[in-house]
XYZ file of C-alpha atoms in Angstrom:
717
model
C -24.652 -32.238 -23.375
C -25.021 -30.639 -26.789
C -26.404 -32.406 -29.832
C -22.982 -32.474 -31.437
C -19.463 -32.260 -30.052
C -16.880 -30.169 -31.898
C -14.000 -31.218 -29.648
C -11.878 -32.394 -32.589
C -12.895 -29.682 -35.041
C -12.040 -26.828 -32.658
C -8.358 -27.743 -32.899
C -8.527 -26.146 -36.361
C -9.022 -22.828 -34.577
C -5.305 -22.951 -33.712
C -4.268 -22.759 -37.391
C -1.892 -19.899 -38.130
C -1.159 -17.449 -40.910
C -1.076 -19.015 -44.368
C -2.433 -22.415 -43.336
C -5.500 -23.842 -45.052
C -8.684 -24.024 -42.995
C -11.296 -26.528 -44.190
C -14.657 -27.034 -42.521
C -18.192 -25.833 -41.964
C -19.405 -22.244 -42.117
C -20.152 -22.165 -38.381
C -16.559 -23.129 -37.582
C -15.234 -20.545 -40.039
C -17.171 -17.796 -38.250
C -15.583 -18.812 -34.944
C -12.095 -18.771 -36.472
C -12.790 -15.353 -37.996
C -13.827 -13.977 -34.592
C -10.523 -15.093 -33.085
C -8.512 -13.728 -36.003
C -10.214 -10.362 -35.509
C -9.210 -10.110 -31.862
C -12.674 -10.492 -30.359
C -12.684 -9.821 -26.627
C -15.966 -11.418 -25.570
C -18.803 -13.461 -27.074
C -22.296 -14.232 -25.780
C -25.312 -15.853 -27.329
C -28.393 -18.015 -27.122
C -28.794 -21.250 -29.040
C -31.292 -21.783 -31.847
C -31.115 -23.189 -35.375
C -29.254 -22.479 -37.560
C -26.843 -20.863 -35.117
C -26.876 -23.447 -32.283
C -23.684 -25.086 -33.441
C -21.793 -21.799 -33.145
C -22.584 -21.842 -29.435
C -21.507 -25.484 -29.240
C -18.205 -24.708 -31.023
C -17.468 -21.872 -28.610
C -18.324 -24.076 -25.626
C -15.915 -26.757 -26.868
C -13.217 -24.134 -27.530
C -13.032 -22.824 -23.965
C -9.336 -23.706 -23.618
C -8.401 -21.795 -26.767
C -10.547 -18.821 -25.765
C -8.914 -18.817 -22.343
C -5.428 -18.754 -23.837
C -6.372 -15.641 -25.815
C -8.149 -13.899 -22.949
C -11.552 -14.127 -24.651
C -14.639 -14.271 -22.414
C -17.511 -16.491 -23.552
C -20.830 -17.236 -21.950
C -24.038 -18.946 -22.967
C -26.545 -16.192 -22.250
C -29.878 -16.604 -20.503
C -31.651 -15.101 -23.521
C -31.020 -13.162 -26.728
C -31.696 -9.949 -24.828
C -28.967 -10.883 -22.363
C -26.550 -11.627 -25.199
C -27.242 -8.278 -26.906
C -26.990 -6.388 -23.616
C -23.485 -7.879 -23.220
C -22.391 -5.707 -26.127
C -22.605 -2.772 -23.730
C -18.948 -3.601 -23.011
C -18.163 -2.084 -26.417
C -19.988 1.193 -25.724
C -17.202 2.896 -23.751
C -14.279 0.548 -24.355
C -12.383 -0.318 -27.568
C -13.183 -4.009 -27.146
C -14.582 -6.101 -29.982
C -17.606 -8.114 -28.904
C -20.035 -10.487 -30.608
C -23.479 -11.824 -29.811
C -25.130 -14.711 -31.616
C -28.706 -15.966 -31.795
C -31.439 -17.254 -34.060
C -33.471 -14.695 -35.960
C -36.158 -13.481 -36.019
C -37.316 -14.879 -32.698
C -33.945 -13.835 -31.328
C -34.154 -10.304 -32.655
C -37.704 -10.078 -31.306
C -36.432 -10.871 -27.815
C -33.270 -8.754 -28.206
C -34.965 -5.711 -29.747
C -35.042 -3.642 -26.539
C -31.334 -4.091 -25.870
C -30.564 -3.671 -29.580
C -32.433 -0.354 -29.768
C -30.594 1.041 -26.749
C -27.229 -0.194 -28.017
C -27.830 1.364 -31.446
C -28.992 4.658 -29.971
C -25.932 5.354 -27.843
C -23.561 3.791 -30.339
C -20.358 1.892 -29.710
C -16.642 2.562 -29.476
C -15.411 -0.988 -29.974
C -16.682 -3.195 -32.766
C -20.052 -4.797 -31.903
C -21.184 -7.674 -34.146
C -24.553 -9.424 -33.940
C -24.397 -12.781 -35.726
C -27.992 -13.763 -36.456
C -28.962 -17.075 -38.012
C -31.610 -16.160 -40.561
C -34.170 -18.939 -40.170
C -36.501 -18.101 -43.051
C -38.259 -20.458 -45.417
C -39.614 -23.971 -45.695
C -37.126 -25.486 -43.247
C -37.905 -22.912 -40.578
C -39.508 -23.652 -37.231
C -40.675 -20.100 -36.548
C -42.921 -17.348 -37.873
C -41.852 -16.094 -41.288
C -40.177 -12.746 -40.732
C -36.840 -11.173 -41.622
C -34.033 -9.445 -39.737
C -34.047 -6.583 -42.245
C -36.832 -4.711 -40.470
C -34.884 -4.650 -37.199
C -31.810 -3.210 -38.943
C -33.926 -0.440 -40.474
C -35.850 0.257 -37.254
C -32.802 0.624 -35.031
C -30.383 1.925 -37.690
C -27.843 -0.855 -37.455
C -26.011 -2.017 -40.550
C -26.864 -5.400 -42.049
C -24.383 -7.666 -43.868
C -25.566 -10.693 -45.888
C -22.423 -12.402 -47.262
C -22.196 -14.791 -50.178
C -22.393 -18.389 -48.862
C -18.740 -19.426 -49.135
C -16.078 -19.528 -46.450
C -13.785 -16.730 -47.733
C -16.778 -14.377 -48.046
C -18.072 -15.323 -44.590
C -14.681 -14.705 -42.973
C -14.288 -11.396 -44.807
C -17.768 -10.352 -43.655
C -16.742 -10.870 -40.004
C -13.621 -8.763 -40.553
C -15.527 -6.065 -42.434
C -18.305 -6.118 -39.819
C -15.991 -5.236 -36.949
C -14.250 -2.474 -38.901
C -17.553 -1.070 -40.177
C -18.857 -0.996 -36.607
C -15.800 0.841 -35.318
C -15.692 3.283 -38.240
C -19.368 4.254 -37.920
C -19.741 3.744 -34.129
C -22.713 1.506 -34.913
C -23.529 -2.155 -34.144
C -23.483 -4.393 -37.216
C -25.725 -7.402 -37.873
C -24.188 -10.301 -39.782
C -27.006 -12.355 -41.280
C -26.046 -15.963 -41.966
C -28.692 -18.176 -43.500
C -29.110 -21.919 -42.946
C -27.127 -22.803 -46.068
C -24.441 -20.305 -45.116
C -24.045 -21.781 -41.632
C -23.666 -25.337 -42.885
C -21.798 -24.803 -46.177
C -18.385 -26.517 -46.341
C -15.298 -25.022 -47.939
C -11.776 -23.680 -47.422
C -10.012 -20.393 -46.755
C -6.505 -19.230 -45.889
C -6.212 -18.712 -42.153
C -4.533 -15.905 -40.227
C -3.021 -15.897 -36.754
C -5.426 -15.551 -33.847
C -5.184 -12.198 -32.062
C -5.344 -11.524 -28.374
C -7.723 -8.560 -27.870
C -5.888 -5.266 -27.512
C -8.037 -4.646 -24.445
C -9.681 -7.523 -22.604
C -12.734 -7.230 -20.386
C -10.383 -7.728 -17.426
C -8.314 -4.731 -18.571
C -11.479 -2.645 -18.869
C -12.419 -3.401 -15.277
C -9.073 -1.987 -14.130
C -9.633 1.315 -15.974
C -13.384 2.063 -15.935
C -14.725 4.717 -18.311
C -17.988 6.550 -18.794
C -19.433 9.060 -21.225
C -22.797 10.562 -20.362
C -23.338 11.315 -24.041
C -23.524 7.557 -24.763
C -26.277 6.865 -22.225
C -29.794 6.708 -23.664
C -31.433 9.467 -21.648
C -32.712 12.872 -22.771
C -31.228 15.121 -24.007
C -28.505 12.738 -25.239
C -31.051 10.391 -26.866
C -32.235 13.228 -29.154
C -28.656 13.886 -30.200
C -28.145 10.182 -30.957
C -30.761 10.369 -33.704
C -28.985 13.332 -35.315
C -25.642 11.578 -35.004
C -27.030 8.502 -36.789
C -28.003 10.548 -39.831
C -25.268 13.178 -39.914
C -22.231 11.105 -38.907
C -22.753 7.364 -38.637
C -24.694 6.758 -41.874
C -22.235 8.678 -44.121
C -19.334 6.897 -42.433
C -20.953 3.522 -43.126
C -21.653 4.387 -46.784
C -18.069 5.554 -47.319
C -16.686 2.400 -45.712
C -18.882 0.045 -47.772
C -17.891 1.838 -50.983
C -14.177 2.109 -50.243
C -13.866 -1.507 -49.119
C -15.931 -2.711 -52.085
C -18.048 -4.860 -49.789
C -20.689 -5.161 -52.501
C -19.494 -7.096 -55.558
C -20.036 -7.006 -59.315
C -19.859 -10.107 -61.536
C -20.347 -10.746 -65.210
C -19.865 -8.278 -68.085
C -19.657 -4.530 -67.427
C -22.496 -3.787 -69.827
C -25.723 -5.488 -70.830
C -29.361 -4.858 -71.623
C -30.468 -6.514 -68.403
C -29.003 -7.139 -64.940
C -29.719 -8.904 -61.669
C -29.368 -7.438 -58.167
C -29.461 -9.845 -55.241
C -28.915 -10.240 -51.523
C -25.515 -11.810 -50.936
C -27.097 -14.875 -49.397
C -28.989 -15.521 -52.649
C -25.852 -15.618 -54.809
C -25.350 -19.401 -54.903
C -28.997 -20.021 -55.832
C -28.870 -17.367 -58.579
C -25.672 -18.791 -60.061
C -27.077 -22.317 -59.979
C -30.235 -21.168 -61.790
C -28.124 -19.398 -64.417
C -26.055 -22.563 -64.852
C -29.209 -24.559 -65.527
C -30.270 -21.896 -68.003
C -26.903 -22.103 -69.793
C -25.839 -18.591 -68.750
C -23.151 -19.409 -66.171
C -20.475 -22.037 -65.619
C -19.496 -24.070 -62.568
C -17.037 -21.372 -61.484
C -19.597 -18.566 -61.436
C -18.603 -16.950 -64.711
C -21.816 -15.553 -66.155
C -23.132 -13.723 -69.200
C -25.491 -11.608 -67.056
C -24.276 -8.538 -65.121
C -24.750 -9.198 -61.390
C -24.725 -6.760 -58.460
C -24.295 -8.696 -55.205
C -25.317 -6.897 -52.000
C -23.099 -8.254 -49.241
C -24.274 -5.139 -47.377
C -28.053 -4.948 -47.710
C -28.437 -1.999 -45.336
C -27.524 0.752 -45.901
C -27.826 0.653 -49.687
C -25.422 2.650 -51.831
C -27.253 4.930 -54.280
C -24.476 5.643 -56.750
C -23.391 1.981 -56.905
C -26.868 0.917 -57.882
C -27.458 3.761 -60.332
C -24.110 3.056 -61.995
C -25.076 -0.630 -62.317
C -28.370 0.351 -63.996
C -26.625 2.594 -66.558
C -27.627 1.466 -70.062
C -29.868 -1.366 -68.890
C -33.463 -1.777 -69.998
C -34.538 -3.960 -67.053
C -33.069 -5.025 -63.722
C -34.387 -7.921 -61.590
C -34.155 -7.625 -57.795
C -33.797 -10.999 -56.076
C -35.009 -10.290 -52.538
C -36.293 -13.153 -50.440
C -39.265 -12.338 -48.239
C -41.828 -9.607 -47.859
C -41.976 -6.597 -47.529
C -39.579 -5.988 -50.400
C -37.544 -3.299 -48.656
C -34.629 -3.411 -51.112
C -36.794 -3.281 -54.215
C -38.743 -0.333 -52.838
C -35.560 1.563 -51.989
C -34.056 0.961 -55.435
C -37.299 2.014 -57.145
C -37.166 5.289 -55.208
C -33.550 5.817 -56.300
C -34.422 5.325 -59.975
C -37.434 7.612 -59.691
C -35.506 10.439 -58.033
C -32.676 10.123 -60.550
C -35.145 10.203 -63.462
C -33.828 6.936 -64.903
C -35.874 4.874 -67.339
C -34.566 1.446 -66.293
C -37.474 -0.881 -65.521
C -37.132 -2.422 -62.051
C -38.860 -5.763 -61.448
C -38.773 -8.321 -58.682
C -41.908 -9.842 -57.241
C -43.485 -9.840 -60.716
C -41.320 -12.876 -61.519
C -40.449 -14.219 -58.069
C -42.848 -15.157 -55.243
C -43.996 -12.357 -52.987
C -43.153 -14.462 -49.939
C -41.582 -17.809 -49.172
C -38.158 -19.372 -49.532
C -36.365 -18.994 -52.836
C -35.427 -22.630 -53.345
C -33.499 -23.858 -56.360
C -36.638 -24.584 -58.339
C -38.281 -21.285 -57.389
C -35.166 -19.415 -58.470
C -34.959 -21.313 -61.766
C -38.586 -20.599 -62.560
C -38.319 -16.904 -61.626
C -35.101 -16.174 -63.482
C -36.314 -18.168 -66.458
C -39.533 -16.152 -66.626
C -37.613 -12.864 -66.331
C -35.202 -13.800 -69.124
C -37.940 -15.109 -71.402
C -39.771 -11.816 -71.007
C -36.854 -9.370 -71.055
C -34.022 -11.074 -72.964
C -35.293 -14.193 -74.790
C -32.343 -14.213 -77.220
C -29.982 -15.060 -74.346
C -31.728 -18.400 -73.848
C -31.225 -21.394 -76.088
C -34.302 -22.913 -77.721
C -34.110 -26.069 -75.580
C -34.611 -24.209 -72.304
C -37.047 -21.501 -73.313
C -39.997 -23.679 -72.317
C -40.858 -23.346 -68.597
C -41.024 -26.090 -65.967
C -38.328 -28.276 -67.449
C -35.346 -29.941 -65.833
C -31.798 -29.809 -67.212
C -32.580 -32.498 -69.797
C -35.980 -31.131 -70.745
C -38.300 -33.630 -69.034
C -41.291 -32.442 -67.064
C -40.671 -31.813 -63.363
C -42.767 -34.216 -61.258
C -45.013 -33.011 -58.472
C -43.106 -34.395 -55.477
C -46.063 -33.833 -53.156
C -47.789 -36.694 -54.989
C -44.737 -38.962 -54.858
C -43.046 -38.366 -51.508
C -45.185 -39.172 -48.449
C -45.746 -36.373 -45.949
C -43.624 -36.315 -42.827
C -45.400 -34.254 -40.177
C -43.317 -33.204 -37.141
C -43.671 -35.280 -34.018
C -41.997 -36.486 -30.848
C -38.897 -38.648 -31.071
C -38.922 -42.343 -30.202
C -39.177 -42.672 -26.441
C -39.728 -38.948 -25.842
C -40.686 -38.386 -22.177
C -43.094 -35.639 -23.187
C -45.400 -38.013 -25.070
C -46.899 -39.565 -21.886
C -47.630 -36.068 -20.506
C -49.970 -35.390 -23.383
C -51.396 -38.882 -23.339
C -52.355 -38.229 -19.712
C -53.850 -34.877 -20.713
C -56.044 -36.555 -23.327
C -57.186 -39.144 -20.799
C -58.110 -36.423 -18.310
C -60.061 -34.582 -20.993
C -61.961 -37.759 -21.817
C -63.097 -37.790 -18.190
C -63.553 -34.070 -17.400
C -64.222 -32.608 -20.827
C -62.188 -30.344 -23.075
C -60.158 -27.432 -21.681
C -58.525 -24.357 -23.158
C -54.864 -25.333 -23.556
C -52.077 -22.826 -24.210
C -48.916 -24.175 -25.819
C -45.356 -22.864 -25.844
C -42.212 -22.966 -27.949
C -40.168 -26.162 -27.689
C -40.434 -29.878 -28.343
C -43.719 -30.002 -26.439
C -45.320 -27.904 -29.185
C -45.545 -31.141 -31.204
C -48.566 -31.889 -29.001
C -50.609 -29.736 -31.390
C -50.160 -32.453 -34.040
C -51.890 -35.865 -34.219
C -52.487 -38.009 -32.296
C -52.844 -35.511 -29.406
C -54.105 -32.373 -31.156
C -53.813 -30.281 -28.013
C -53.154 -26.569 -27.687
C -54.789 -23.455 -29.099
C -52.006 -20.828 -29.145
C -48.265 -20.261 -28.870
C -47.256 -16.663 -28.240
C -43.511 -16.888 -27.636
C -40.734 -18.666 -25.825
C -41.704 -19.115 -22.181
C -45.052 -17.366 -22.658
C -47.403 -20.364 -22.669
C -48.909 -19.661 -19.221
C -48.895 -15.911 -19.937
C -50.993 -16.501 -23.041
C -53.628 -18.179 -20.853
C -53.762 -15.310 -18.359
C -56.803 -13.715 -20.028
C -58.817 -16.793 -19.064
C -58.430 -16.026 -15.353
C -62.116 -15.223 -14.885
C -63.794 -15.407 -11.443
C -66.952 -16.650 -13.162
C -65.228 -19.537 -14.940
C -66.268 -23.052 -13.997
C -63.357 -24.658 -15.819
C -59.624 -24.046 -15.527
C -57.198 -23.451 -18.354
C -54.137 -25.637 -18.863
C -50.856 -24.218 -20.114
C -47.476 -25.733 -20.911
C -43.966 -24.312 -20.773
C -40.658 -26.123 -21.262
C -37.671 -25.932 -18.953
C -35.723 -23.950 -21.565
C -38.548 -21.451 -21.962
C -39.022 -21.377 -18.192
C -35.479 -20.125 -17.599
C -35.425 -17.954 -20.733
C -38.503 -15.909 -19.962
C -41.161 -17.968 -18.239
C -40.097 -17.604 -14.596
C -41.171 -13.967 -14.471
C -43.454 -13.504 -17.486
C -45.497 -16.648 -16.876
C -45.053 -17.967 -13.312
C -44.500 -14.618 -11.606
C -47.371 -13.087 -13.549
C -49.693 -15.946 -12.570
C -48.793 -15.586 -8.884
C -49.130 -11.799 -8.901
C -52.541 -11.901 -10.592
C -53.787 -14.919 -8.592
C -54.351 -16.913 -11.751
C -56.320 -20.088 -11.040
C -55.106 -22.072 -14.057
C -52.967 -25.195 -14.268
C -49.368 -24.786 -15.450
C -47.315 -27.801 -16.542
C -43.564 -27.243 -16.717
C -42.070 -29.868 -19.026
C -38.613 -30.550 -17.625
C -36.405 -32.719 -19.860
C -33.102 -31.513 -18.293
C -31.852 -29.580 -21.351
C -32.635 -26.904 -23.883
C -33.583 -29.918 -25.962
C -35.226 -28.398 -29.038
C -32.132 -26.289 -29.807
C -29.688 -29.189 -29.648
C -29.510 -30.378 -26.052
C -27.533 -27.575 -24.392
C -27.322 -27.456 -20.593
C -29.486 -25.017 -18.652
C -29.783 -24.065 -14.980
C -31.861 -27.138 -14.075
C -29.776 -29.653 -16.055
C -28.687 -32.558 -13.882
C -25.341 -33.096 -15.602
C -22.012 -31.785 -14.352
C -20.756 -28.862 -16.421
C -17.217 -27.630 -15.833
C -17.962 -24.038 -16.889
C -21.627 -23.580 -15.915
C -23.719 -23.899 -12.761
C -26.341 -26.649 -13.125
C -28.601 -28.717 -10.814
C -30.780 -25.771 -9.769
C -34.267 -27.290 -9.285
C -37.180 -25.697 -11.076
C -39.353 -26.495 -8.050
C -37.242 -24.218 -5.849
C -37.500 -21.346 -8.331
C -41.282 -21.825 -8.560
C -41.629 -21.858 -4.773
C -39.489 -18.731 -4.631
C -41.958 -16.961 -6.895
C -44.734 -17.692 -4.401
C -46.491 -20.755 -5.839
C -48.324 -22.681 -3.079
C -49.862 -25.601 -5.014
C -46.885 -27.461 -6.480
C -46.458 -31.096 -7.523
C -43.317 -32.723 -8.904
C -43.457 -35.880 -11.029
C -39.943 -37.243 -11.476
C -40.898 -39.901 -14.038
C -43.287 -38.759 -16.733
C -43.654 -42.296 -18.126
C -45.942 -43.060 -15.171
C -49.056 -42.114 -17.144
C -51.411 -43.067 -14.323
C -49.674 -40.760 -11.854
C -49.497 -37.972 -14.414
C -53.193 -38.397 -15.130
C -54.142 -38.363 -11.448
C -52.034 -35.267 -10.754
C -53.577 -33.350 -13.641
C -57.047 -34.300 -12.490
C -56.250 -33.159 -8.960
C -54.974 -29.805 -10.257
C -58.101 -29.259 -12.317
C -60.528 -30.158 -9.514
C -58.881 -28.922 -6.287
C -60.656 -26.243 -4.261
C -57.362 -24.438 -3.633
C -57.054 -21.087 -5.423
C -54.035 -19.611 -7.175
C -51.845 -21.170 -9.876
C -51.471 -24.953 -9.802
C -47.989 -25.893 -11.046
C -46.904 -29.407 -12.061
C -43.213 -29.960 -12.806
C -43.046 -33.074 -15.020
C -39.453 -34.339 -15.223
C -37.752 -37.014 -17.317
C -34.550 -36.806 -19.305
C -34.717 -36.084 -23.034
C -34.428 -39.522 -24.636
C -32.125 -38.342 -27.432
C -29.611 -36.949 -24.974
C -30.025 -39.960 -22.720
C -29.300 -42.297 -25.632
C -26.277 -40.231 -26.679
C -24.972 -40.441 -23.138
C -25.799 -44.056 -22.318
C -25.227 -45.947 -25.595
C -21.423 -45.553 -25.641
C -21.231 -46.518 -21.947
C -23.443 -49.586 -22.460
C -21.515 -50.701 -25.535
C -18.234 -50.356 -23.653
C -19.581 -52.317 -20.681
C -20.826 -55.132 -22.925
C -17.477 -55.320 -24.695
C -15.785 -55.510 -21.286
C -17.917 -58.496 -20.340
C -20.166 -56.742 -17.828
C -23.707 -57.973 -17.252
C -26.152 -55.504 -18.840
C -29.943 -55.813 -18.893
C -31.811 -53.954 -21.638
C -35.643 -53.914 -21.712
C -37.428 -54.813 -24.919
C -41.133 -54.218 -25.443
C -43.429 -56.039 -27.802
C -47.028 -56.850 -28.642
C -48.524 -60.332 -28.331
C -50.118 -60.923 -31.740
C -52.505 -63.526 -30.356
C -53.955 -61.098 -27.817
C -53.948 -57.860 -29.831
C -57.403 -57.204 -31.283
C -56.147 -54.729 -33.900
C -58.279 -51.789 -32.759
C -55.119 -49.576 -32.597
C -56.448 -47.597 -29.646
C -52.926 -47.635 -28.172
C -51.627 -45.586 -31.106
C -54.274 -42.936 -30.682
C -52.647 -42.012 -27.357
C -49.025 -42.486 -28.338
C -47.897 -41.646 -31.845
C -44.476 -43.169 -31.194
C -42.613 -43.772 -34.486
C -41.573 -47.222 -33.273
C -45.211 -48.257 -32.679
C -46.645 -49.359 -36.005
C -48.875 -52.035 -37.516
C -48.283 -55.288 -39.327
C -50.453 -57.734 -41.170
C -50.767 -61.352 -40.038
C -50.652 -64.465 -42.154
C -53.779 -65.715 -40.403
C -56.587 -65.753 -43.040
C -59.187 -65.436 -40.264
C -57.787 -62.067 -39.095
C -58.055 -59.253 -41.595
C -57.137 -56.290 -39.397
C -53.422 -55.537 -38.911
C -52.187 -55.730 -35.321
C -49.974 -53.346 -33.379
C -46.246 -53.918 -33.698
C -43.115 -52.437 -32.104
C -40.114 -52.173 -34.430
C -36.367 -52.260 -33.804
C -36.188 -48.493 -33.120
C -37.794 -48.997 -29.712
C -35.640 -47.611 -26.898
C -37.532 -49.400 -24.132
C -39.175 -46.393 -22.506
C -42.351 -48.410 -21.863
C -44.737 -45.593 -22.724
C -46.885 -47.692 -25.052
C -47.603 -50.231 -22.375
C -48.130 -47.527 -19.753
C -50.665 -45.789 -21.978
C -52.473 -49.032 -22.698
C -52.653 -49.805 -18.983
C -53.726 -46.277 -17.965
C -56.432 -46.224 -20.597
C -57.545 -49.780 -19.723
C -57.184 -50.685 -23.368
C -55.648 -54.139 -23.612
C -53.073 -56.455 -22.011
C -51.265 -57.251 -25.259
C -48.091 -55.312 -24.434
C -45.258 -57.223 -22.803
C -41.741 -56.499 -21.622
C -38.791 -58.809 -22.098
C -35.371 -58.196 -20.589
C -32.422 -58.882 -22.909
C -29.433 -59.907 -20.782
C -25.957 -59.325 -22.184
C -23.090 -61.343 -20.660
C -25.498 -63.353 -18.465
C -24.332 -64.858 -15.196
C -24.701 -68.480 -14.190
C -27.806 -67.604 -12.232
C -29.292 -65.895 -15.336
C -28.671 -69.038 -17.387
C -30.218 -71.251 -14.702
C -33.336 -69.048 -14.561
C -33.564 -69.063 -18.361
C -33.400 -72.866 -18.517
C -35.956 -73.179 -15.735
C -38.376 -70.763 -17.368
C -37.987 -72.481 -20.725
C -38.782 -75.876 -19.186
C -41.829 -74.550 -17.336
C -43.133 -72.832 -20.463
C -42.528 -75.953 -22.580
C -44.374 -78.063 -19.989
C -47.357 -75.727 -19.978
C -47.423 -75.636 -23.768
C -47.428 -79.436 -23.991
C -50.196 -79.692 -21.419
C -52.302 -77.139 -23.264
C -51.765 -79.017 -26.533
C -52.852 -82.316 -24.905
C -55.988 -80.607 -23.579
C -56.800 -79.382 -27.057
C -56.417 -82.886 -28.506
C -58.647 -84.400 -25.818
C -61.279 -81.743 -26.437
C -61.072 -82.340 -30.213
C -61.526 -86.129 -29.805
C -64.569 -85.593 -27.590
């Protein structure tokens, strides 16, 4: 079950020549792949590219009709290695994943692919996850393109440009026998627009055809002496071919007047932000017409010397808009100007931040500063003053107005009780070194749990604790890994490594049935039926197969007491070797997406449905809020009472509660208070339900009256 279904949208992929395609950037990329005659596609999910995988999964019927093979790969390395099908065969292939974590994982396969080169077009579609909305370390794909000598496209964020970039990418790859990276940023992936469609193409050679006529060329295999010749071929043949193609196809674009005292060079993905800033400065209109010469790099690697030098002709200063650091593009252009003996002043990070996302405000401030310094006459008097909005008022500091929203677990998340149990164990046994991992469970580093010291990569949580496997240690380390990370990399790099090295630490595998953090895609251990993938492969079997002897499986993580006891046992047992706990409960978001429509339908059909509802008894709650310190659930809050004798607010459960019961479980496990209660809401009650309700109401009313009489008697006495 993916986060979003594209079942209806994928029908647009059938549009033919001349028809108008309207939709999201992700969908446009998929349509472009089919129009280009792609033969196979692989990939690994991760924002902002997850939805591309979901679109392809929902488009299996259309792909099948065209003879296109698609698979959700085990990792980014697997997806990139798939492109080996384009090494000897004239088949167009594509791989898709999130960057830069994806390119980190894929770099080995990418380097080998780039060394030997390709015959068919090989396109790597990487979702550039850089900036404030990112969930990863702040790096760029550019370095990988330079390191492995693959060409990097960064199209303007509009659908026609995105589609053209896919077409150009395949042809550039085939012309230069080199893989091509297509970098699509978050705004590019999710931008909406229109373009004129073309007919889908069946690949000239499918992977099935290739199997019938196998080929090989020793010169393409990365092994000496061929590998030494590959490096020469990159410089002498492939690079010139790429430069000629980029120039002849006019992949890079020029906007604005042909001449001017200043100019702006930018990555293609920065175009919309630059134009918007120029609009706010009164130097561009809503259609992109501008008074400033612009050089837009839809191909950011390799750079074209004579294009840039021609753009700089007659200009006093040129601003390079390059998001991120190091400033590879600015450095390369500075070298070009120096070698050519040009006097044009090149600036970039002097006016724009050295690192960080170039948001709308950042771009406005940077371009405004550049223009005020280099061409003040172009600006009107009203907008020459910095830090003003369109109408001149001061820009407020939003950090002082908008409350902070730190990341945390969703309502009802089954991972929350795992970390509540961990905190309870630490209260009893003392603090431990805890290694975290990539995934939803990484939110445990935030309040209220504040657990975990490191995160070294997807599936590498236990591996990052391996240095603490000391024979002299009197305390064991604890490490976490999710089910997605387990299958991606953790089975060998973490579990296998721990077994091989006789690591004595405790490993908790958080199993929520999906690759949940990337949108809820199925994985090997998912318990759902999947018509195109093999699921229901237990993690416990894989762990046993790796040689783990001490293994416990908890099939309901909300049982905080059991989770606590199992952790304590793992930390105190005399048995040596890795202690592995598989903690399983379904991701609540996916569970709600699956169950809510079924429950609503059943209620509408008159079926009896019982839904649990949890609450807090205000009369019993003391207001010490200890329950929240071991929960952090967004639905567990506080409220003030009208009682003048009680100043402290009491705990309260709001309408977002999904009835997981974790708050009450935590309170019970921690021996905090009995104020939590559960009430069952019965929809379409039976006659027996109504009889029980009337009986309970009468008994409760009787007891209330008797208690009130006792109070009156006591008051009279």
